[in-house]
PDB file of C-alpha atoms in Angstrom:
ATOM      1  CA  UNK A   1      69.747 -58.495-106.835  1.00 48.00           C
ATOM      2  CA  UNK A   2      72.320 -57.686-104.190  1.00 58.00           C
ATOM      3  CA  UNK A   3      72.645 -59.120-100.706  1.00 68.00           C
ATOM      4  CA  UNK A   4      72.258 -56.506 -98.022  1.00 78.00           C
ATOM      5  CA  UNK A   5      74.809 -55.708 -95.336  1.00 81.00           C
ATOM      6  CA  UNK A   6      73.231 -57.953 -92.669  1.00 87.00           C
ATOM      7  CA  UNK A   7      73.170 -60.960 -94.978  1.00 85.00           C
ATOM      8  CA  UNK A   8      76.822 -60.441 -95.877  1.00 83.00           C
ATOM      9  CA  UNK A   9      77.806 -60.299 -92.206  1.00 88.00           C
ATOM     10  CA  UNK A  10      75.758 -63.412 -91.441  1.00 90.00           C
ATOM     11  CA  UNK A  11      77.420 -65.405 -94.247  1.00 87.00           C
ATOM     12  CA  UNK A  12      80.857 -64.484 -92.945  1.00 83.00           C
ATOM     13  CA  UNK A  13      80.033 -65.396 -89.347  1.00 90.00           C
ATOM     14  CA  UNK A  14      78.466 -68.670 -90.493  1.00 90.00           C
ATOM     15  CA  UNK A  15      81.699 -69.543 -92.301  1.00 84.00           C
ATOM     16  CA  UNK A  16      84.129 -68.857 -89.478  1.00 85.00           C
ATOM     17  CA  UNK A  17      81.764 -69.319 -86.469  1.00 89.00           C
ATOM     18  CA  UNK A  18      83.607 -66.605 -84.588  1.00 89.00           C
ATOM     19  CA  UNK A  19      82.405 -63.037 -83.969  1.00 89.00           C
ATOM     20  CA  UNK A  20      85.831 -61.509 -83.390  1.00 89.00           C
ATOM     21  CA  UNK A  21      87.311 -63.217 -86.453  1.00 83.00           C
ATOM     22  CA  UNK A  22      84.429 -62.006 -88.614  1.00 85.00           C
ATOM     23  CA  UNK A  23      84.891 -58.461 -87.306  1.00 86.00           C
ATOM     24  CA  UNK A  24      88.610 -58.517 -88.192  1.00 82.00           C
ATOM     25  CA  UNK A  25      87.950 -59.933 -91.646  1.00 76.00           C
ATOM     26  CA  UNK A  26      85.192 -57.409 -92.413  1.00 78.00           C
ATOM     27  CA  UNK A  27      87.033 -54.429 -90.853  1.00 77.00           C
ATOM     28  CA  UNK A  28      84.099 -53.612 -88.580  1.00 86.00           C
ATOM     29  CA  UNK A  29      83.636 -53.723 -84.799  1.00 89.00           C
ATOM     30  CA  UNK A  30      82.443 -56.780 -82.894  1.00 90.00           C
ATOM     31  CA  UNK A  31      79.324 -54.893 -81.698  1.00 91.00           C
ATOM     32  CA  UNK A  32      78.505 -54.127 -85.355  1.00 90.00           C
ATOM     33  CA  UNK A  33      78.707 -57.836 -86.201  1.00 91.00           C
ATOM     34  CA  UNK A  34      76.540 -58.748 -83.214  1.00 93.00           C
ATOM     35  CA  UNK A  35      73.998 -56.052 -84.100  1.00 93.00           C
ATOM     36  CA  UNK A  36      73.680 -57.329 -87.679  1.00 91.00           C
ATOM     37  CA  UNK A  37      73.033 -60.874 -86.456  1.00 93.00           C
ATOM     38  CA  UNK A  38      70.513 -59.674 -83.863  1.00 92.00           C
ATOM     39  CA  UNK A  39      68.555 -57.739 -86.509  1.00 92.00           C
ATOM     40  CA  UNK A  40      68.315 -60.857 -88.666  1.00 92.00           C
ATOM     41  CA  UNK A  41      67.157 -62.913 -85.664  1.00 93.00           C
ATOM     42  CA  UNK A  42      64.517 -60.292 -84.873  1.00 92.00           C
ATOM     43  CA  UNK A  43      63.381 -60.226 -88.508  1.00 91.00           C
ATOM     44  CA  UNK A  44      62.914 -64.012 -88.719  1.00 92.00           C
ATOM     45  CA  UNK A  45      61.898 -64.495 -85.085  1.00 93.00           C
ATOM     46  CA  UNK A  46      64.408 -67.327 -84.510  1.00 93.00           C
ATOM     47  CA  UNK A  47      67.882 -67.861 -83.080  1.00 93.00           C
ATOM     48  CA  UNK A  48      70.515 -68.312 -85.753  1.00 93.00           C
ATOM     49  CA  UNK A  49      73.508 -69.202 -83.560  1.00 94.00           C
ATOM     50  CA  UNK A  50      74.144 -70.968 -80.266  1.00 92.00           C
ATOM     51  CA  UNK A  51      77.095 -69.951 -78.108  1.00 88.00           C
ATOM     52  CA  UNK A  52      79.315 -72.890 -77.143  1.00 85.00           C
ATOM     53  CA  UNK A  53      82.525 -73.081 -75.139  1.00 81.00           C
ATOM     54  CA  UNK A  54      84.526 -73.436 -78.369  1.00 81.00           C
ATOM     55  CA  UNK A  55      82.685 -70.698 -80.264  1.00 82.00           C
ATOM     56  CA  UNK A  56      79.432 -70.449 -82.229  1.00 91.00           C
ATOM     57  CA  UNK A  57      77.213 -73.148 -83.676  1.00 92.00           C
ATOM     58  CA  UNK A  58      74.501 -72.685 -86.284  1.00 93.00           C
ATOM     59  CA  UNK A  59      70.976 -73.567 -85.193  1.00 94.00           C
ATOM     60  CA  UNK A  60      68.727 -75.457 -87.655  1.00 93.00           C
ATOM     61  CA  UNK A  61      67.292 -72.077 -88.669  1.00 93.00           C
ATOM     62  CA  UNK A  62      70.815 -70.739 -89.121  1.00 92.00           C
ATOM     63  CA  UNK A  63      71.769 -73.712 -91.305  1.00 93.00           C
ATOM     64  CA  UNK A  64      68.672 -73.120 -93.445  1.00 93.00           C
ATOM     65  CA  UNK A  65      69.357 -69.393 -93.814  1.00 92.00           C
ATOM     66  CA  UNK A  66      73.031 -69.997 -94.595  1.00 90.00           C
ATOM     67  CA  UNK A  67      72.128 -72.486 -97.329  1.00 88.00           C
ATOM     68  CA  UNK A  68      69.722 -70.061 -99.014  1.00 88.00           C
ATOM     69  CA  UNK A  69      71.986 -67.035 -98.687  1.00 86.00           C
ATOM     70  CA  UNK A  70      74.899 -68.918-100.263  1.00 80.00           C
ATOM     71  CA  UNK A  71      72.718 -69.620-103.290  1.00 79.00           C
ATOM     72  CA  UNK A  72      71.622 -65.994-103.413  1.00 81.00           C
ATOM     73  CA  UNK A  73      75.254 -64.884-103.231  1.00 76.00           C
ATOM     74  CA  UNK A  74      76.088 -67.071-106.239  1.00 72.00           C
ATOM     75  CA  UNK A  75      73.124 -65.667-108.156  1.00 73.00           C
ATOM     76  CA  UNK A  76      74.144 -62.130-107.223  1.00 69.00           C
ATOM     77  CA  UNK A  77      77.673 -62.762-108.514  1.00 65.00           C
ATOM     78  CA  UNK A  78      76.241 -64.139-111.744  1.00 65.00           C
ATOM     79  CA  UNK A  79      74.051 -61.084-112.199  1.00 65.00           C
ATOM     80  CA  UNK A  80      76.975 -58.727-111.591  1.00 66.00           C
ATOM     81  CA  UNK A  81      79.015 -60.630-114.166  1.00 55.00           C
ATOM     82  CA  UNK A  82      76.281 -60.370-116.786  1.00 65.00           C
ATOM     83  CA  UNK A  83      75.815 -56.656-116.151  1.00 63.00           C
ATOM     84  CA  UNK A  84      79.561 -56.033-116.492  1.00 58.00           C
ATOM     85  CA  UNK A  85      79.580 -57.891-119.804  1.00 60.00           C
ATOM     86  CA  UNK A  86      76.752 -55.706-121.078  1.00 54.00           C
ATOM     87  CA  UNK A  87      78.590 -52.562-119.953  1.00 58.00           C
ATOM     88  CA  UNK A  88      81.826 -53.775-121.483  1.00 55.00           C
ATOM     89  CA  UNK A  89      83.866 -52.801-118.408  1.00 57.00           C
ATOM     90  CA  UNK A  90      85.002 -54.624-115.289  1.00 59.00           C
ATOM     91  CA  UNK A  91      84.833 -53.196-111.795  1.00 62.00           C
ATOM     92  CA  UNK A  92      84.827 -54.506-108.254  1.00 73.00           C
ATOM     93  CA  UNK A  93      87.379 -55.970-105.880  1.00 79.00           C
ATOM     94  CA  UNK A  94      89.508 -59.039-106.557  1.00 87.00           C
ATOM     95  CA  UNK A  95      90.499 -60.890-103.372  1.00 89.00           C
ATOM     96  CA  UNK A  96      93.572 -63.099-103.703  1.00 94.00           C
ATOM     97  CA  UNK A  97      95.629 -65.229-101.355  1.00 95.00           C
ATOM     98  CA  UNK A  98      99.089 -66.379-102.391  1.00 95.00           C
ATOM     99  CA  UNK A  99     102.088 -68.256-101.100  1.00 90.00           C
ATOM    100  CA  UNK A 100     105.060 -65.874-100.704  1.00 88.00           C
ATOM    101  CA  UNK A 101     107.009 -67.291-103.655  1.00 87.00           C
ATOM    102  CA  UNK A 102     104.335 -66.234-106.127  1.00 92.00           C
ATOM    103  CA  UNK A 103     102.633 -63.479-104.148  1.00 93.00           C
ATOM    104  CA  UNK A 104     105.766 -61.386-103.580  1.00 92.00           C
ATOM    105  CA  UNK A 105     107.960 -62.125-106.591  1.00 91.00           C
ATOM    106  CA  UNK A 106     105.538 -62.695-109.503  1.00 91.00           C
ATOM    107  CA  UNK A 107     101.959 -61.634-108.745  1.00 93.00           C
ATOM    108  CA  UNK A 108     102.426 -57.822-108.408  1.00 92.00           C
ATOM    109  CA  UNK A 109     103.767 -57.587-111.948  1.00 90.00           C
ATOM    110  CA  UNK A 110     100.870 -59.661-113.290  1.00 91.00           C
ATOM    111  CA  UNK A 111      98.347 -57.473-111.462  1.00 92.00           C
ATOM    112  CA  UNK A 112      99.968 -54.430-113.013  1.00 91.00           C
ATOM    113  CA  UNK A 113      99.547 -55.973-116.461  1.00 87.00           C
ATOM    114  CA  UNK A 114      95.890 -56.766-115.731  1.00 88.00           C
ATOM    115  CA  UNK A 115      95.250 -53.299-114.311  1.00 88.00           C
ATOM    116  CA  UNK A 116      96.289 -51.616-117.542  1.00 87.00           C
ATOM    117  CA  UNK A 117      93.318 -53.268-119.269  1.00 82.00           C
ATOM    118  CA  UNK A 118      90.944 -53.030-116.289  1.00 82.00           C
ATOM    119  CA  UNK A 119      91.763 -49.877-114.284  1.00 85.00           C
ATOM    120  CA  UNK A 120      88.497 -49.938-112.289  1.00 82.00           C
ATOM    121  CA  UNK A 121      89.388 -53.184-110.479  1.00 86.00           C
ATOM    122  CA  UNK A 122      90.794 -52.909-106.946  1.00 87.00           C
ATOM    123  CA  UNK A 123      92.694 -55.677-105.158  1.00 90.00           C
ATOM    124  CA  UNK A 124      93.082 -57.367-101.817  1.00 89.00           C
ATOM    125  CA  UNK A 125      96.170 -59.577-101.471  1.00 92.00           C
ATOM    126  CA  UNK A 126      96.936 -61.815 -98.494  1.00 91.00           C
ATOM    127  CA  UNK A 127     100.343 -63.492 -98.302  1.00 92.00           C
ATOM    128  CA  UNK A 128     100.633 -66.718 -96.316  1.00 89.00           C
ATOM    129  CA  UNK A 129     101.903 -70.269 -96.503  1.00 85.00           C
ATOM    130  CA  UNK A 130      99.936 -72.916 -98.412  1.00 85.00           C
ATOM    131  CA  UNK A 131      97.937 -74.078 -95.390  1.00 84.00           C
ATOM    132  CA  UNK A 132      96.908 -70.545 -94.448  1.00 86.00           C
ATOM    133  CA  UNK A 133      95.905 -69.598 -97.989  1.00 90.00           C
ATOM    134  CA  UNK A 134      93.932 -72.831 -98.384  1.00 88.00           C
ATOM    135  CA  UNK A 135      92.094 -72.159 -95.101  1.00 85.00           C
ATOM    136  CA  UNK A 136      91.237 -68.623 -96.273  1.00 87.00           C
ATOM    137  CA  UNK A 137      89.854 -70.052 -99.520  1.00 87.00           C
ATOM    138  CA  UNK A 138      87.681 -72.568 -97.664  1.00 83.00           C
ATOM    139  CA  UNK A 139      86.381 -69.836 -95.351  1.00 78.00           C
ATOM    140  CA  UNK A 140      85.464 -67.577 -98.279  1.00 79.00           C
ATOM    141  CA  UNK A 141      87.930 -64.832 -97.346  1.00 82.00           C
ATOM    142  CA  UNK A 142      89.538 -64.961-100.782  1.00 89.00           C
ATOM    143  CA  UNK A 143      88.312 -65.858-104.251  1.00 88.00           C
ATOM    144  CA  UNK A 144      91.568 -67.005-105.853  1.00 92.00           C
ATOM    145  CA  UNK A 145      94.440 -68.911-104.281  1.00 94.00           C
ATOM    146  CA  UNK A 146      97.942 -69.305-105.650  1.00 95.00           C
ATOM    147  CA  UNK A 147      99.701 -72.288-104.116  1.00 91.00           C
ATOM    148  CA  UNK A 148     103.211 -73.630-104.555  1.00 86.00           C
ATOM    149  CA  UNK A 149     104.289 -77.258-104.767  1.00 79.00           C
ATOM    150  CA  UNK A 150     102.226 -79.885-102.972  1.00 74.00           C
ATOM    151  CA  UNK A 151      98.582 -78.808-102.819  1.00 77.00           C
ATOM    152  CA  UNK A 152      97.163 -78.824 -99.266  1.00 72.00           C
ATOM    153  CA  UNK A 153      93.673 -80.161-100.020  1.00 68.00           C
ATOM    154  CA  UNK A 154      91.616 -82.177-102.487  1.00 68.00           C
ATOM    155  CA  UNK A 155      88.675 -79.745-102.643  1.00 75.00           C
ATOM    156  CA  UNK A 156      90.312 -77.644-105.318  1.00 86.00           C
ATOM    157  CA  UNK A 157      90.042 -76.829-108.986  1.00 87.00           C
ATOM    158  CA  UNK A 158      93.645 -76.064-109.906  1.00 89.00           C
ATOM    159  CA  UNK A 159      95.771 -75.286-112.927  1.00 90.00           C
ATOM    160  CA  UNK A 160      99.507 -74.800-113.259  1.00 91.00           C
ATOM    161  CA  UNK A 161     100.535 -71.199-113.955  1.00 91.00           C
ATOM    162  CA  UNK A 162     104.311 -71.151-113.451  1.00 89.00           C
ATOM    163  CA  UNK A 163     107.427 -73.277-112.852  1.00 90.00           C
ATOM    164  CA  UNK A 164     109.591 -72.871-109.777  1.00 90.00           C
ATOM    165  CA  UNK A 165     112.552 -74.613-108.193  1.00 89.00           C
ATOM    166  CA  UNK A 166     114.035 -74.814-104.724  1.00 90.00           C
ATOM    167  CA  UNK A 167     117.769 -74.200-104.720  1.00 91.00           C
ATOM    168  CA  UNK A 168     120.458 -74.358-102.072  1.00 93.00           C
ATOM    169  CA  UNK A 169     122.035 -70.950-101.475  1.00 96.00           C
ATOM    170  CA  UNK A 170     125.030 -69.940 -99.394  1.00 96.00           C
ATOM    171  CA  UNK A 171     126.986 -66.781 -98.667  1.00 95.00           C
ATOM    172  CA  UNK A 172     129.752 -65.932-101.172  1.00 94.00           C
ATOM    173  CA  UNK A 173     132.131 -66.448 -98.228  1.00 93.00           C
ATOM    174  CA  UNK A 174     130.863 -69.978 -97.515  1.00 94.00           C
ATOM    175  CA  UNK A 175     133.226 -72.868 -98.447  1.00 93.00           C
ATOM    176  CA  UNK A 176     130.523 -74.341-100.695  1.00 94.00           C
ATOM    177  CA  UNK A 177     130.220 -71.175-102.785  1.00 93.00           C
ATOM    178  CA  UNK A 178     133.108 -72.326-105.010  1.00 91.00           C
ATOM    179  CA  UNK A 179     131.502 -75.713-105.664  1.00 92.00           C
ATOM    180  CA  UNK A 180     129.060 -76.615-108.424  1.00 90.00           C
ATOM    181  CA  UNK A 181     127.350 -79.343-106.399  1.00 92.00           C
ATOM    182  CA  UNK A 182     127.267 -81.101-103.031  1.00 92.00           C
ATOM    183  CA  UNK A 183     126.175 -84.611-102.132  1.00 91.00           C
ATOM    184  CA  UNK A 184     123.065 -85.240-100.072  1.00 89.00           C
ATOM    185  CA  UNK A 185     125.228 -87.016 -97.507  1.00 90.00           C
ATOM    186  CA  UNK A 186     127.021 -83.720 -96.793  1.00 93.00           C
ATOM    187  CA  UNK A 187     123.857 -81.851 -95.784  1.00 90.00           C
ATOM    188  CA  UNK A 188     123.342 -83.238 -92.227  1.00 92.00           C
ATOM    189  CA  UNK A 189     126.581 -81.530 -91.117  1.00 92.00           C
ATOM    190  CA  UNK A 190     125.557 -78.177 -92.615  1.00 93.00           C
ATOM    191  CA  UNK A 191     123.506 -75.680 -90.536  1.00 94.00           C
ATOM    192  CA  UNK A 192     120.310 -75.004 -92.485  1.00 93.00           C
ATOM    193  CA  UNK A 193     117.811 -72.154 -92.483  1.00 94.00           C
ATOM    194  CA  UNK A 194     114.364 -73.196 -93.724  1.00 90.00           C
ATOM    195  CA  UNK A 195     110.850 -71.896 -94.222  1.00 87.00           C
ATOM    196  CA  UNK A 196     108.445 -72.656 -91.391  1.00 86.00           C
ATOM    197  CA  UNK A 197     106.582 -75.953 -91.061  1.00 82.00           C
ATOM    198  CA  UNK A 198     103.333 -75.879 -93.026  1.00 73.00           C
ATOM    199  CA  UNK A 199     104.876 -73.887 -95.871  1.00 79.00           C
ATOM    200  CA  UNK A 200     104.941 -75.316 -99.369  1.00 77.00           C
ATOM    201  CA  UNK A 201     108.725 -74.894 -99.508  1.00 83.00           C
ATOM    202  CA  UNK A 202     109.241 -76.945 -96.344  1.00 85.00           C
ATOM    203  CA  UNK A 203     106.985 -79.777 -97.532  1.00 84.00           C
ATOM    204  CA  UNK A 204     108.546 -79.883-100.994  1.00 85.00           C
ATOM    205  CA  UNK A 205     112.048 -79.939 -99.517  1.00 86.00           C
ATOM    206  CA  UNK A 206     111.206 -82.808 -97.175  1.00 87.00           C
ATOM    207  CA  UNK A 207     109.689 -84.843-100.034  1.00 86.00           C
ATOM    208  CA  UNK A 208     112.716 -84.230-102.284  1.00 86.00           C
ATOM    209  CA  UNK A 209     115.169 -85.117 -99.529  1.00 88.00           C
ATOM    210  CA  UNK A 210     113.246 -88.303 -98.707  1.00 87.00           C
ATOM    211  CA  UNK A 211     113.866 -89.444-102.290  1.00 85.00           C
ATOM    212  CA  UNK A 212     117.640 -89.281-101.694  1.00 87.00           C
ATOM    213  CA  UNK A 213     117.389 -90.923 -98.273  1.00 87.00           C
ATOM    214  CA  UNK A 214     117.461 -87.838 -96.043  1.00 86.00           C
ATOM    215  CA  UNK A 215     114.930 -87.597 -93.205  1.00 87.00           C
ATOM    216  CA  UNK A 216     113.961 -84.253 -91.588  1.00 86.00           C
ATOM    217  CA  UNK A 217     115.362 -85.288 -88.202  1.00 88.00           C
ATOM    218  CA  UNK A 218     118.802 -85.833 -89.752  1.00 90.00           C
ATOM    219  CA  UNK A 219     119.118 -82.200 -90.827  1.00 90.00           C
ATOM    220  CA  UNK A 220     120.836 -79.557 -88.709  1.00 91.00           C
ATOM    221  CA  UNK A 221     118.038 -76.973 -88.861  1.00 92.00           C
ATOM    222  CA  UNK A 222     119.197 -73.989 -86.833  1.00 94.00           C
ATOM    223  CA  UNK A 223     116.348 -71.639 -87.787  1.00 93.00           C
ATOM    224  CA  UNK A 224     113.010 -71.602 -89.544  1.00 91.00           C
ATOM    225  CA  UNK A 225     111.585 -68.290 -90.714  1.00 91.00           C
ATOM    226  CA  UNK A 226     108.288 -67.344 -92.321  1.00 86.00           C
ATOM    227  CA  UNK A 227     109.987 -64.675 -94.423  1.00 88.00           C
ATOM    228  CA  UNK A 228     112.123 -65.126 -97.526  1.00 90.00           C
ATOM    229  CA  UNK A 229     113.806 -61.789 -96.862  1.00 92.00           C
ATOM    230  CA  UNK A 230     114.814 -62.864 -93.351  1.00 94.00           C
ATOM    231  CA  UNK A 231     116.213 -66.117 -94.742  1.00 94.00           C
ATOM    232  CA  UNK A 232     118.256 -64.251 -97.355  1.00 94.00           C
ATOM    233  CA  UNK A 233     119.651 -61.843 -94.785  1.00 94.00           C
ATOM    234  CA  UNK A 234     120.612 -64.747 -92.509  1.00 95.00           C
ATOM    235  CA  UNK A 235     122.393 -66.553 -95.348  1.00 96.00           C
ATOM    236  CA  UNK A 236     124.196 -63.360 -96.369  1.00 94.00           C
ATOM    237  CA  UNK A 237     125.413 -63.090 -92.753  1.00 93.00           C
ATOM    238  CA  UNK A 238     126.766 -66.667 -93.095  1.00 92.00           C
ATOM    239  CA  UNK A 239     124.434 -68.055 -90.436  1.00 93.00           C
ATOM    240  CA  UNK A 240     123.915 -71.124 -92.583  1.00 93.00           C
ATOM    241  CA  UNK A 241     122.767 -72.418 -95.949  1.00 94.00           C
ATOM    242  CA  UNK A 242     119.141 -72.269 -97.079  1.00 94.00           C
ATOM    243  CA  UNK A 243     116.713 -74.020 -99.398  1.00 90.00           C
ATOM    244  CA  UNK A 244     114.767 -71.247-101.084  1.00 91.00           C
ATOM    245  CA  UNK A 245     112.749 -70.522-104.216  1.00 90.00           C
ATOM    246  CA  UNK A 246     114.768 -69.500-107.254  1.00 91.00           C
ATOM    247  CA  UNK A 247     112.189 -66.742-107.853  1.00 91.00           C
ATOM    248  CA  UNK A 248     113.010 -65.267-104.447  1.00 92.00           C
ATOM    249  CA  UNK A 249     116.771 -65.075-105.015  1.00 94.00           C
ATOM    250  CA  UNK A 250     116.968 -64.296-108.735  1.00 91.00           C
ATOM    251  CA  UNK A 251     118.229 -60.748-108.155  1.00 92.00           C
ATOM    252  CA  UNK A 252     120.517 -61.755-105.276  1.00 94.00           C
ATOM    253  CA  UNK A 253     122.250 -64.352-107.458  1.00 94.00           C
ATOM    254  CA  UNK A 254     122.637 -61.883-110.321  1.00 94.00           C
ATOM    255  CA  UNK A 255     124.220 -59.286-108.005  1.00 93.00           C
ATOM    256  CA  UNK A 256     126.534 -61.800-106.346  1.00 93.00           C
ATOM    257  CA  UNK A 257     125.010 -61.426-102.886  1.00 94.00           C
ATOM    258  CA  UNK A 258     124.301 -65.176-102.762  1.00 95.00           C
ATOM    259  CA  UNK A 259     125.713 -68.285-104.468  1.00 95.00           C
ATOM    260  CA  UNK A 260     123.701 -71.328-105.533  1.00 94.00           C
ATOM    261  CA  UNK A 261     124.877 -74.914-105.153  1.00 93.00           C
ATOM    262  CA  UNK A 262     123.236 -77.936-106.793  1.00 92.00           C
ATOM    263  CA  UNK A 263     122.329 -80.914-104.592  1.00 92.00           C
ATOM    264  CA  UNK A 264     123.193 -84.114-106.463  1.00 89.00           C
ATOM    265  CA  UNK A 265     120.195 -86.358-107.118  1.00 86.00           C
ATOM    266  CA  UNK A 266     117.608 -84.075-105.492  1.00 84.00           C
ATOM    267  CA  UNK A 267     114.587 -83.169-107.611  1.00 79.00           C
ATOM    268  CA  UNK A 268     113.666 -79.749-106.312  1.00 84.00           C
ATOM    269  CA  UNK A 269     111.511 -78.414-109.143  1.00 87.00           C
ATOM    270  CA  UNK A 270     107.870 -77.679-108.287  1.00 88.00           C
ATOM    271  CA  UNK A 271     104.814 -76.055-109.833  1.00 90.00           C
ATOM    272  CA  UNK A 272     102.776 -72.984-108.928  1.00 92.00           C
ATOM    273  CA  UNK A 273      99.002 -73.378-109.233  1.00 92.00           C
ATOM    274  CA  UNK A 274      95.974 -71.127-109.418  1.00 93.00           C
ATOM    275  CA  UNK A 275      93.247 -72.730-107.315  1.00 92.00           C
ATOM    276  CA  UNK A 276      89.550 -72.160-106.623  1.00 90.00           C
ATOM    277  CA  UNK A 277      86.770 -74.105-104.959  1.00 85.00           C
ATOM    278  CA  UNK A 278      84.585 -76.202-107.302  1.00 82.00           C
ATOM    279  CA  UNK A 279      81.335 -74.796-105.917  1.00 74.00           C
ATOM    280  CA  UNK A 280      82.408 -71.163-106.274  1.00 76.00           C
ATOM    281  CA  UNK A 281      81.102 -69.041-109.123  1.00 76.00           C
ATOM    282  CA  UNK A 282      83.949 -66.697-109.950  1.00 81.00           C
ATOM    283  CA  UNK A 283      83.417 -63.007-110.465  1.00 81.00           C
ATOM    284  CA  UNK A 284      84.055 -61.665-113.934  1.00 80.00           C
ATOM    285  CA  UNK A 285      87.175 -59.918-112.578  1.00 84.00           C
ATOM    286  CA  UNK A 286      88.614 -63.198-111.287  1.00 88.00           C
ATOM    287  CA  UNK A 287      87.790 -65.069-114.505  1.00 86.00           C
ATOM    288  CA  UNK A 288      89.369 -62.356-116.658  1.00 85.00           C
ATOM    289  CA  UNK A 289      92.516 -62.265-114.529  1.00 90.00           C
ATOM    290  CA  UNK A 290      92.943 -66.031-114.823  1.00 90.00           C
ATOM    291  CA  UNK A 291      92.526 -65.833-118.586  1.00 86.00           C
ATOM    292  CA  UNK A 292      95.328 -63.270-118.831  1.00 83.00           C
ATOM    293  CA  UNK A 293      97.480 -65.371-116.511  1.00 85.00           C
ATOM    294  CA  UNK A 294      97.010 -68.484-118.631  1.00 83.00           C
ATOM    295  CA  UNK A 295      97.800 -66.542-121.807  1.00 78.00           C
ATOM    296  CA  UNK A 296     101.032 -65.257-120.245  1.00 66.00           C
ATOM    297  CA  UNK A 297     102.006 -68.835-119.393  1.00 59.00           C
ATOM    298  CA  UNK A 298     101.064 -70.315-122.760  1.00 56.00           C
ATOM    299  CA  UNK A 299     100.423 -67.689-125.487  1.00 45.00           C
ATOM    300  CA  UNK A 300      99.568 -70.377-128.027  1.00 43.00           C
ATOM    301  CA  UNK A 301      96.695 -71.664-125.882  1.00 41.00           C
ATOM    302  CA  UNK A 302      94.822 -68.700-124.381  1.00 39.00           C
ATOM    303  CA  UNK A 303      91.940 -70.801-123.061  1.00 37.00           C
TER     304      UNK A 303
END
């Protein structure tokens, strides 16, 4: 029992309510998306979408079809899982979204470990901040999300997979590089380079600073970047100091390209979570990957 091409296109359009977005996500043309929807409308003899000024809206018939096709998609996933168990091999495509901290500096190695046991699995990885990854999960673009720090929504089934910490880094030529720690009261006078608003790092930093009496508007933020590599290059050039994940600068600290400085009284540790939606039935590939991930985190408790 497999959903056909038209049904798959319809489900995607029903999720995002945007033809052009669906075409980009599915790597097909907009006319191909429109044609698939038209064929379904001709088959059932009803309109499935209404065009509005803000985009598309499901008709009552569209809502009904979407509801049934979602259930069929779950059943199809379940059948595929059972068949793979009988065959004793996993195949298919695992779609993942991850915050940069985990997605760039930890996940590739874990996928390599998983691939050695399951070479027939292929992967799709999208890197984005917490809000973007959460939105992709809600829209069904990804099956697994890896989020850092404060979780962006309540509609999640989540489990901790790794520890992380935000640290203050400066250039080796910066006056603070020779110090073990700085006081929170010294930070407002220091030019800072931060991750963009909406990122897990930015939210976690603001929460930690609030605990020591520092408000965002008091900080001298001279730049916010959506790239850890750009932040590191800017700090190396002595543009300013930066709050950044320890995972992202592990090699830079070891090679002496950057120096870390502790902020007195600031609790900057945070957790990395694997997250799914409660109503989603995971593919066997996704379930197996999570099992390996949990074993790597806690070998004594593989469940």
